[in-house]
PDB file of C-alpha atoms in Angstrom:
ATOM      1  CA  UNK A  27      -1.841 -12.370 -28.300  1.00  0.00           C
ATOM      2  CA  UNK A  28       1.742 -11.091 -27.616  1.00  0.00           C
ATOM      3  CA  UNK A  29       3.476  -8.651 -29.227  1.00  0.00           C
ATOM      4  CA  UNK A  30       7.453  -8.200 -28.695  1.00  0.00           C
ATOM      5  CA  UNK A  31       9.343  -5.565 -30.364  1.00  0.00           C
ATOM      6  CA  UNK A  32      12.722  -6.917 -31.598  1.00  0.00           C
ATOM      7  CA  UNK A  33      15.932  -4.881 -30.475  1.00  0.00           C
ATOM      8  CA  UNK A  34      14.820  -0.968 -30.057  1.00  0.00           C
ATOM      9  CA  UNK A  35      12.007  -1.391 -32.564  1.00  0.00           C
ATOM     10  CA  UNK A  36       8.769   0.271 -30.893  1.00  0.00           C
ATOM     11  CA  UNK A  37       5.820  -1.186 -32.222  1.00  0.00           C
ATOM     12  CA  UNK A  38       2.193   0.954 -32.182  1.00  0.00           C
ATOM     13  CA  UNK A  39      -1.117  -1.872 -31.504  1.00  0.00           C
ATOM     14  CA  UNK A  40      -4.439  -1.053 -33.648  1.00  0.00           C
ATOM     15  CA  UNK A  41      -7.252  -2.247 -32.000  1.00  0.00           C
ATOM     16  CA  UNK A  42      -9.830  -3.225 -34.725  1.00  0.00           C
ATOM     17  CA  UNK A  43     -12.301  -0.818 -32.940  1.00  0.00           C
ATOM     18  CA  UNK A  44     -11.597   2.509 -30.644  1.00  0.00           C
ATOM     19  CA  UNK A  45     -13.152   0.750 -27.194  1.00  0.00           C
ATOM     20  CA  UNK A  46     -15.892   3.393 -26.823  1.00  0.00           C
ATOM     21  CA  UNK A  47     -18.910   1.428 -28.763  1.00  0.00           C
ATOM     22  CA  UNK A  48     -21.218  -0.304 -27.200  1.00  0.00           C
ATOM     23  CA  UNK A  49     -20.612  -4.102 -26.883  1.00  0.00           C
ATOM     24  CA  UNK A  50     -23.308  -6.498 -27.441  1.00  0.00           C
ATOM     25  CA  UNK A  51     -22.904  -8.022 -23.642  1.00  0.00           C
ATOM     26  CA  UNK A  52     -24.373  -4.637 -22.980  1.00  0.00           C
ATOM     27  CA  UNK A  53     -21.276  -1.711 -21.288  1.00  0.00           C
ATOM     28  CA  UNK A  54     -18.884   0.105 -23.642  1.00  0.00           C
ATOM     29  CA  UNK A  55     -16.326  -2.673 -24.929  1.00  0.00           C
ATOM     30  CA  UNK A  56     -12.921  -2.381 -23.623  1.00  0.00           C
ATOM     31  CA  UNK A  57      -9.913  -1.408 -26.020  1.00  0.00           C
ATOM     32  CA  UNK A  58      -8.174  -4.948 -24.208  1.00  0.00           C
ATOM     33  CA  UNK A  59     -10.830  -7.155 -25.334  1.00  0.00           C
ATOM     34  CA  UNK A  60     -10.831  -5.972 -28.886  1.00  0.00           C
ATOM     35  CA  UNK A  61      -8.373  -8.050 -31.711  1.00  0.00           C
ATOM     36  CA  UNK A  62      -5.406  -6.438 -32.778  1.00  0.00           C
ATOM     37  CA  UNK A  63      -5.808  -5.336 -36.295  1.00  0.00           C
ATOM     38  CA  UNK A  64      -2.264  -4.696 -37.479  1.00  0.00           C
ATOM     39  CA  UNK A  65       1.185  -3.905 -35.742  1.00  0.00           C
ATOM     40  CA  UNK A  66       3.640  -0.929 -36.969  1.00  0.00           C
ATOM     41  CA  UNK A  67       6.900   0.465 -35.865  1.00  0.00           C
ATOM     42  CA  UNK A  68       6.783   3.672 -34.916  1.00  0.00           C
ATOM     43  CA  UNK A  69      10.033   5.951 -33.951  1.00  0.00           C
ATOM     44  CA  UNK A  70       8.804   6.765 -30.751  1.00  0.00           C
ATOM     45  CA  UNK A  71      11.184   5.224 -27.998  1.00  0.00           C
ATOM     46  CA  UNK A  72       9.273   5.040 -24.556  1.00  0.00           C
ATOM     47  CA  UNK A  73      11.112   6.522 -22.009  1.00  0.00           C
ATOM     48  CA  UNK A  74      11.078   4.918 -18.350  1.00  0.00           C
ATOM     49  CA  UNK A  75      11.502   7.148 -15.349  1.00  0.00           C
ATOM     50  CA  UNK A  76      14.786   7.076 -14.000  1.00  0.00           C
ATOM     51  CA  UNK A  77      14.939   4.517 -11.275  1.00  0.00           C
ATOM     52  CA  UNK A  78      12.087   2.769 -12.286  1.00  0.00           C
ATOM     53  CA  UNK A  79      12.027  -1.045 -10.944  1.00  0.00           C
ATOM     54  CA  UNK A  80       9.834  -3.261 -13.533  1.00  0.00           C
ATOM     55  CA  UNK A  81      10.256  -5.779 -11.118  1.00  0.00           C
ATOM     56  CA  UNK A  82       8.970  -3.981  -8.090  1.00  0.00           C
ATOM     57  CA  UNK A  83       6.383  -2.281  -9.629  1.00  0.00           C
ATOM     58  CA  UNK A  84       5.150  -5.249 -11.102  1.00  0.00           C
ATOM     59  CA  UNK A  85       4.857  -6.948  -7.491  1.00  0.00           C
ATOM     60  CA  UNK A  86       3.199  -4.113  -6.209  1.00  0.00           C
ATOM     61  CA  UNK A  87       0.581  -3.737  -8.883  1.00  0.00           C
ATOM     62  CA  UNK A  88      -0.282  -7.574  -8.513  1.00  0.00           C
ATOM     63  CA  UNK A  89      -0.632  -6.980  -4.909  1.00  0.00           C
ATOM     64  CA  UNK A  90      -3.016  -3.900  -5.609  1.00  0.00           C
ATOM     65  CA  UNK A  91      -5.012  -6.076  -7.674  1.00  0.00           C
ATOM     66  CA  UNK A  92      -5.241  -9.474  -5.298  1.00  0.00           C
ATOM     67  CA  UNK A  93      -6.073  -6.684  -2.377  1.00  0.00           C
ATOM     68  CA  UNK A  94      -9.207  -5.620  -4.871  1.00  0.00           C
ATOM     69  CA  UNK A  95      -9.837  -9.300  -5.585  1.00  0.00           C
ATOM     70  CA  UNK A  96     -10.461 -10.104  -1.940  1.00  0.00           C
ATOM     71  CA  UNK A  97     -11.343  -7.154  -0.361  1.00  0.00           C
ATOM     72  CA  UNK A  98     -12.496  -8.877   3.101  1.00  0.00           C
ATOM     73  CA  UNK A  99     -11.061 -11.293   5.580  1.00  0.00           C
ATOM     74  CA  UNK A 100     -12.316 -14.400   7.240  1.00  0.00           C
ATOM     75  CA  UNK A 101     -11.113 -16.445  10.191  1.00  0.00           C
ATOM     76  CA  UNK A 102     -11.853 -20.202   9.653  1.00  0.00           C
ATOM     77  CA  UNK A 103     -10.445 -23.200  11.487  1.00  0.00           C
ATOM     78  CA  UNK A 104      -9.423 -26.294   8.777  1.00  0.00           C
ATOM     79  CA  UNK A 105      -8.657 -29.642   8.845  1.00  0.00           C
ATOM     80  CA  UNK A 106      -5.712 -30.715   7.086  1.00  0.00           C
ATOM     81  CA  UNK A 107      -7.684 -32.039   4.614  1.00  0.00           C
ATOM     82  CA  UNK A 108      -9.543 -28.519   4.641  1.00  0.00           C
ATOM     83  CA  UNK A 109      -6.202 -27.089   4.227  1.00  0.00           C
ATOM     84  CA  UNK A 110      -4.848 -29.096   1.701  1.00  0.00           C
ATOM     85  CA  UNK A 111      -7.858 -28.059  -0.874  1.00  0.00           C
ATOM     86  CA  UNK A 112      -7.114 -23.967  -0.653  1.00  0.00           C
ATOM     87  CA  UNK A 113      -5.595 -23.071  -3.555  1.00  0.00           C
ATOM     88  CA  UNK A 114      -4.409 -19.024  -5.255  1.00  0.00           C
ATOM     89  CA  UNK A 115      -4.851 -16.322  -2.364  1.00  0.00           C
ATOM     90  CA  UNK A 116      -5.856 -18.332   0.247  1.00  0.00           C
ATOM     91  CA  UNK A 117      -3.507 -21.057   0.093  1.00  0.00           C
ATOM     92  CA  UNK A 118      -1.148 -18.027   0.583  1.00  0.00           C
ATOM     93  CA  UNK A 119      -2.312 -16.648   3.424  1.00  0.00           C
ATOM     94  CA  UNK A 120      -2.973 -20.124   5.106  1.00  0.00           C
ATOM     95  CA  UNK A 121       0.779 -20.294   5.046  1.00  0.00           C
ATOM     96  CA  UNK A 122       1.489 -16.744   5.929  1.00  0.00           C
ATOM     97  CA  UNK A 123      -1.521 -16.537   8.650  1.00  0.00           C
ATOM     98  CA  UNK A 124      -2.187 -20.090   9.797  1.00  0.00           C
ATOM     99  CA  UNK A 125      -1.171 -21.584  13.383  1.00  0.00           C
ATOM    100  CA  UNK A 126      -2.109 -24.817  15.412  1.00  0.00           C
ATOM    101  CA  UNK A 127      -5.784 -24.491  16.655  1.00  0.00           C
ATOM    102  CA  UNK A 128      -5.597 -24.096  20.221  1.00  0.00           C
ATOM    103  CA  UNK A 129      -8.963 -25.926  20.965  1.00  0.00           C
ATOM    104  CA  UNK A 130      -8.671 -28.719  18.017  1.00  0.00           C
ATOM    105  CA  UNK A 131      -5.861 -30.698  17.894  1.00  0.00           C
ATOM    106  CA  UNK A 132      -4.607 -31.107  14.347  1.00  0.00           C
ATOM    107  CA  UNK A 133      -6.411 -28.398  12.566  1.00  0.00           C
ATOM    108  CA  UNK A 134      -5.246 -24.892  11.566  1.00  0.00           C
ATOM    109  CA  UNK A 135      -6.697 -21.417  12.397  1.00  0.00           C
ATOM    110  CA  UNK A 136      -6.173 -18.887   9.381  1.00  0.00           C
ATOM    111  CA  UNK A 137      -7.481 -15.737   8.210  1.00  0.00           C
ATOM    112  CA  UNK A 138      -8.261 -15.677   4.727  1.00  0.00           C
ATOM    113  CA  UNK A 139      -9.111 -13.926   1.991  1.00  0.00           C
ATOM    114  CA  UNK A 140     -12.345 -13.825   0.798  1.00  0.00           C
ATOM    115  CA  UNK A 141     -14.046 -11.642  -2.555  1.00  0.00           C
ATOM    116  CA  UNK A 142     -17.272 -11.292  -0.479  1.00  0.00           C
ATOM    117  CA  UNK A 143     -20.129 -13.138   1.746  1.00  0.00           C
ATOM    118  CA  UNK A 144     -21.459 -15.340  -1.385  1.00  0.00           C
ATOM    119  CA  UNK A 145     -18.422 -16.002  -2.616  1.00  0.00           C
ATOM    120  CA  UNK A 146     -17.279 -16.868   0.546  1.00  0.00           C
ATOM    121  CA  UNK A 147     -20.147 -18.923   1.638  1.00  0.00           C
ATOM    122  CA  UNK A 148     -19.729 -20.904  -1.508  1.00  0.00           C
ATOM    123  CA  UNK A 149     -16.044 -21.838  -0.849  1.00  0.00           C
ATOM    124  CA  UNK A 150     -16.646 -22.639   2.865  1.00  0.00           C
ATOM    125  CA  UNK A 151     -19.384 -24.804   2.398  1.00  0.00           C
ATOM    126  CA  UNK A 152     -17.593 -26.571  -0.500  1.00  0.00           C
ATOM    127  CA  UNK A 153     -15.197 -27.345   1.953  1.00  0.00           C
ATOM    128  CA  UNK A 154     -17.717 -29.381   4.194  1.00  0.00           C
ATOM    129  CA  UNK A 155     -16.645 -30.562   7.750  1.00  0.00           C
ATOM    130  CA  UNK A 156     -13.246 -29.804   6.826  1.00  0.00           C
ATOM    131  CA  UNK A 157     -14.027 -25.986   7.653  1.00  0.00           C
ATOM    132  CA  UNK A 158     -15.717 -23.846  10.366  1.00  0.00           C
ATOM    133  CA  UNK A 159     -16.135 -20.004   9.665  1.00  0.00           C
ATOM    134  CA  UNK A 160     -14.980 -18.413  12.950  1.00  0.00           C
ATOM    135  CA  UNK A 161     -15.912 -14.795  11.962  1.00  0.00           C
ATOM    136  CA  UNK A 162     -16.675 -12.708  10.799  1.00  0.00           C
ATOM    137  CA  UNK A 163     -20.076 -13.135  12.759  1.00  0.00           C
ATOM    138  CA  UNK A 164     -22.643 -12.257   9.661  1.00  0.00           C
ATOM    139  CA  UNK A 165     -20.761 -14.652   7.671  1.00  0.00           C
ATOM    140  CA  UNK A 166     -20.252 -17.288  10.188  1.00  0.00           C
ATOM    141  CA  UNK A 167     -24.091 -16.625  10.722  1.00  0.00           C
ATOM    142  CA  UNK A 168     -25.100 -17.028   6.929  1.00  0.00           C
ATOM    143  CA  UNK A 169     -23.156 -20.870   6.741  1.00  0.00           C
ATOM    144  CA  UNK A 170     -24.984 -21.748   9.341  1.00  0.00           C
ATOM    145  CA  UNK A 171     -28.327 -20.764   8.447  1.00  0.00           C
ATOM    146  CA  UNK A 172     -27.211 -22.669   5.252  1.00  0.00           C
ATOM    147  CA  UNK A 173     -26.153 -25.809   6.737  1.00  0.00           C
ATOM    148  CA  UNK A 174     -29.114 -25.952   8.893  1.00  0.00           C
ATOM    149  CA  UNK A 175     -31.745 -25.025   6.067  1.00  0.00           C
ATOM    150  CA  UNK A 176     -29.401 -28.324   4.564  1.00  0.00           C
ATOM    151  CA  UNK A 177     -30.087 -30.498   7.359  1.00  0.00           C
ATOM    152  CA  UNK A 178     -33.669 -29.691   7.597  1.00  0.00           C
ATOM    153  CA  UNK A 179     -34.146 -30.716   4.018  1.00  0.00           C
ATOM    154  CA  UNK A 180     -32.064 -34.311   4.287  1.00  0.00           C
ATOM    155  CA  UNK A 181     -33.619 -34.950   7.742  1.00  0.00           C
ATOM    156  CA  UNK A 182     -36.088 -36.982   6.865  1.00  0.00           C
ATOM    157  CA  UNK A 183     -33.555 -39.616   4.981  1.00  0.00           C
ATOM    158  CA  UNK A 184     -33.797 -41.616   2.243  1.00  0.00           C
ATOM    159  CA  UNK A 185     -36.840 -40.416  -0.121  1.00  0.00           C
ATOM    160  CA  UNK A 186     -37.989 -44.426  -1.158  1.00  0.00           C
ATOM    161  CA  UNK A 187     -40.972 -43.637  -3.189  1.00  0.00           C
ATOM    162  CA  UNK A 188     -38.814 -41.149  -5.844  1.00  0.00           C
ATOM    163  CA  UNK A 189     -39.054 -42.351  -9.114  1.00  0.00           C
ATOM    164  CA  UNK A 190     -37.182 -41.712 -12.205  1.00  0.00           C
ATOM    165  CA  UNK A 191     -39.162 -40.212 -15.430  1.00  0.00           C
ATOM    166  CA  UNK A 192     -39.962 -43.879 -16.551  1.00  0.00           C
ATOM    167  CA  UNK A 193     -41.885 -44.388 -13.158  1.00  0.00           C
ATOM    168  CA  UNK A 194     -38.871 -47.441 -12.259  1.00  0.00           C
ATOM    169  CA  UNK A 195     -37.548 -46.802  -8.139  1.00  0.00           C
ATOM    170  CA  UNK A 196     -34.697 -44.746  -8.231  1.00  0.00           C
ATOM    171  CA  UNK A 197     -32.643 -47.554  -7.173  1.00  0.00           C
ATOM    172  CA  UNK A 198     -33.059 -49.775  -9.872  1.00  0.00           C
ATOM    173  CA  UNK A 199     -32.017 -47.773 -12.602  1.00  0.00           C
ATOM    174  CA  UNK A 200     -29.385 -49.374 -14.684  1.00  0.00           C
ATOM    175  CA  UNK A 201     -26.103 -47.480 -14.237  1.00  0.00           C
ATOM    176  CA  UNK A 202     -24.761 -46.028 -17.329  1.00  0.00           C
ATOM    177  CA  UNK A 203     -22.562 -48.200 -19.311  1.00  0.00           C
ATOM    178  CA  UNK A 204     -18.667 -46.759 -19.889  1.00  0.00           C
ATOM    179  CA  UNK A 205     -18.219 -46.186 -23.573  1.00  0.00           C
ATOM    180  CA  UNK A 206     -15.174 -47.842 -24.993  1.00  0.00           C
ATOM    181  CA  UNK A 207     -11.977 -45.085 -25.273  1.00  0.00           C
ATOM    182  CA  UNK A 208      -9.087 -44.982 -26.920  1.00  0.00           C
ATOM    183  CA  UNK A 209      -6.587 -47.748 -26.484  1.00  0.00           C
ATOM    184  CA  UNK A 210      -3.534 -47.120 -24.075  1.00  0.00           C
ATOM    185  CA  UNK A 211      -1.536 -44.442 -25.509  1.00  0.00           C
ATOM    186  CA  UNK A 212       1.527 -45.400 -26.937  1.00  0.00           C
TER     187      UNK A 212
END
């Protein structure tokens, strides 16, 4: 919800509760998350510092908040492909860090952003061959282990005998049938 005072008209937010009970998700709830009860006008005028920049300040406080976000940095070789799927942060910083890969032709070293190892194991690994981890080591380390633990587990190939929960081979289950949808849009 958005509240703009018209003209010079300060307005005072009510939350519907003070922030400081206890929320059923389990920590005290914060007064952001609560609904806004009621809006009044007040005659208090807020007063800016002199020389104060909502612009700049704004830019810096985003940056603040994106360098909390992704506290750590990770050096990864991509594809284009690879490249082409970063999105936020570290499609940013692909385009502010990346250069030609001196020992692959065609793919992109980078460092990137990254919230932390899981996180960034997750995103890597989502990215398939179209990614290596270069370091940091642990973390290079841990999608490896990964990957291998992967490749252990497929390594035997197809699994013929699986059957679904009717007993029928996997492979000769019917495929679902599409459901008829709306007509074309008009």
């Amino acid at each position: 919800m958005c509240v703009h005072a018209l003209e010079d008209s300060p307005a005072t937010l009510e939350p519907a509760h003070d922030g400081r009970e206890e929320r059923p998700g389990g920590g005290p709830g914060h007064p952001a998350d609560l609904p806004i009860l009621s809006v009044r006008e007040t005659p208090d005028v807020a007063d800016l510092p002199e020389g104060f920049d909502l612009a700049s300040h704004w830019r810096r406080t985003q940056a603040d908040f994106h360098a909390r976000l992704h506290p750590e940095e990770a050096l990864v070789r991509l594809s284009a492909r690879g490249a082409a799927r970063l999105t936020g942060a570290q499609a940013r910083a692909l385009t502010a860090t990346g250069e030609p890969d001196p020992e692959l032709p065609g793919w992109t070293r980078a460092v990137l952003p990254i919230e932390s190892a899981d996180h960034a194991e997750a995103q890597f690994l989502a990215l398939a061959t179209e990614a290596e981890v270069l370091s940091p080591p642990a973390l290079r380390t841990r999608v490896g282990a990964t990957l291998a633990a992967m490749a252990a587990r497929y390594a035997d190939g197809p699994r013929v005998g699986d059957t679904d929960a009717g007993g029928a081979p996997w492979r000769t289950r019917p495929r679902p049938t599409a459901r008829p949808g709306p007509g074309p849009r008009s």
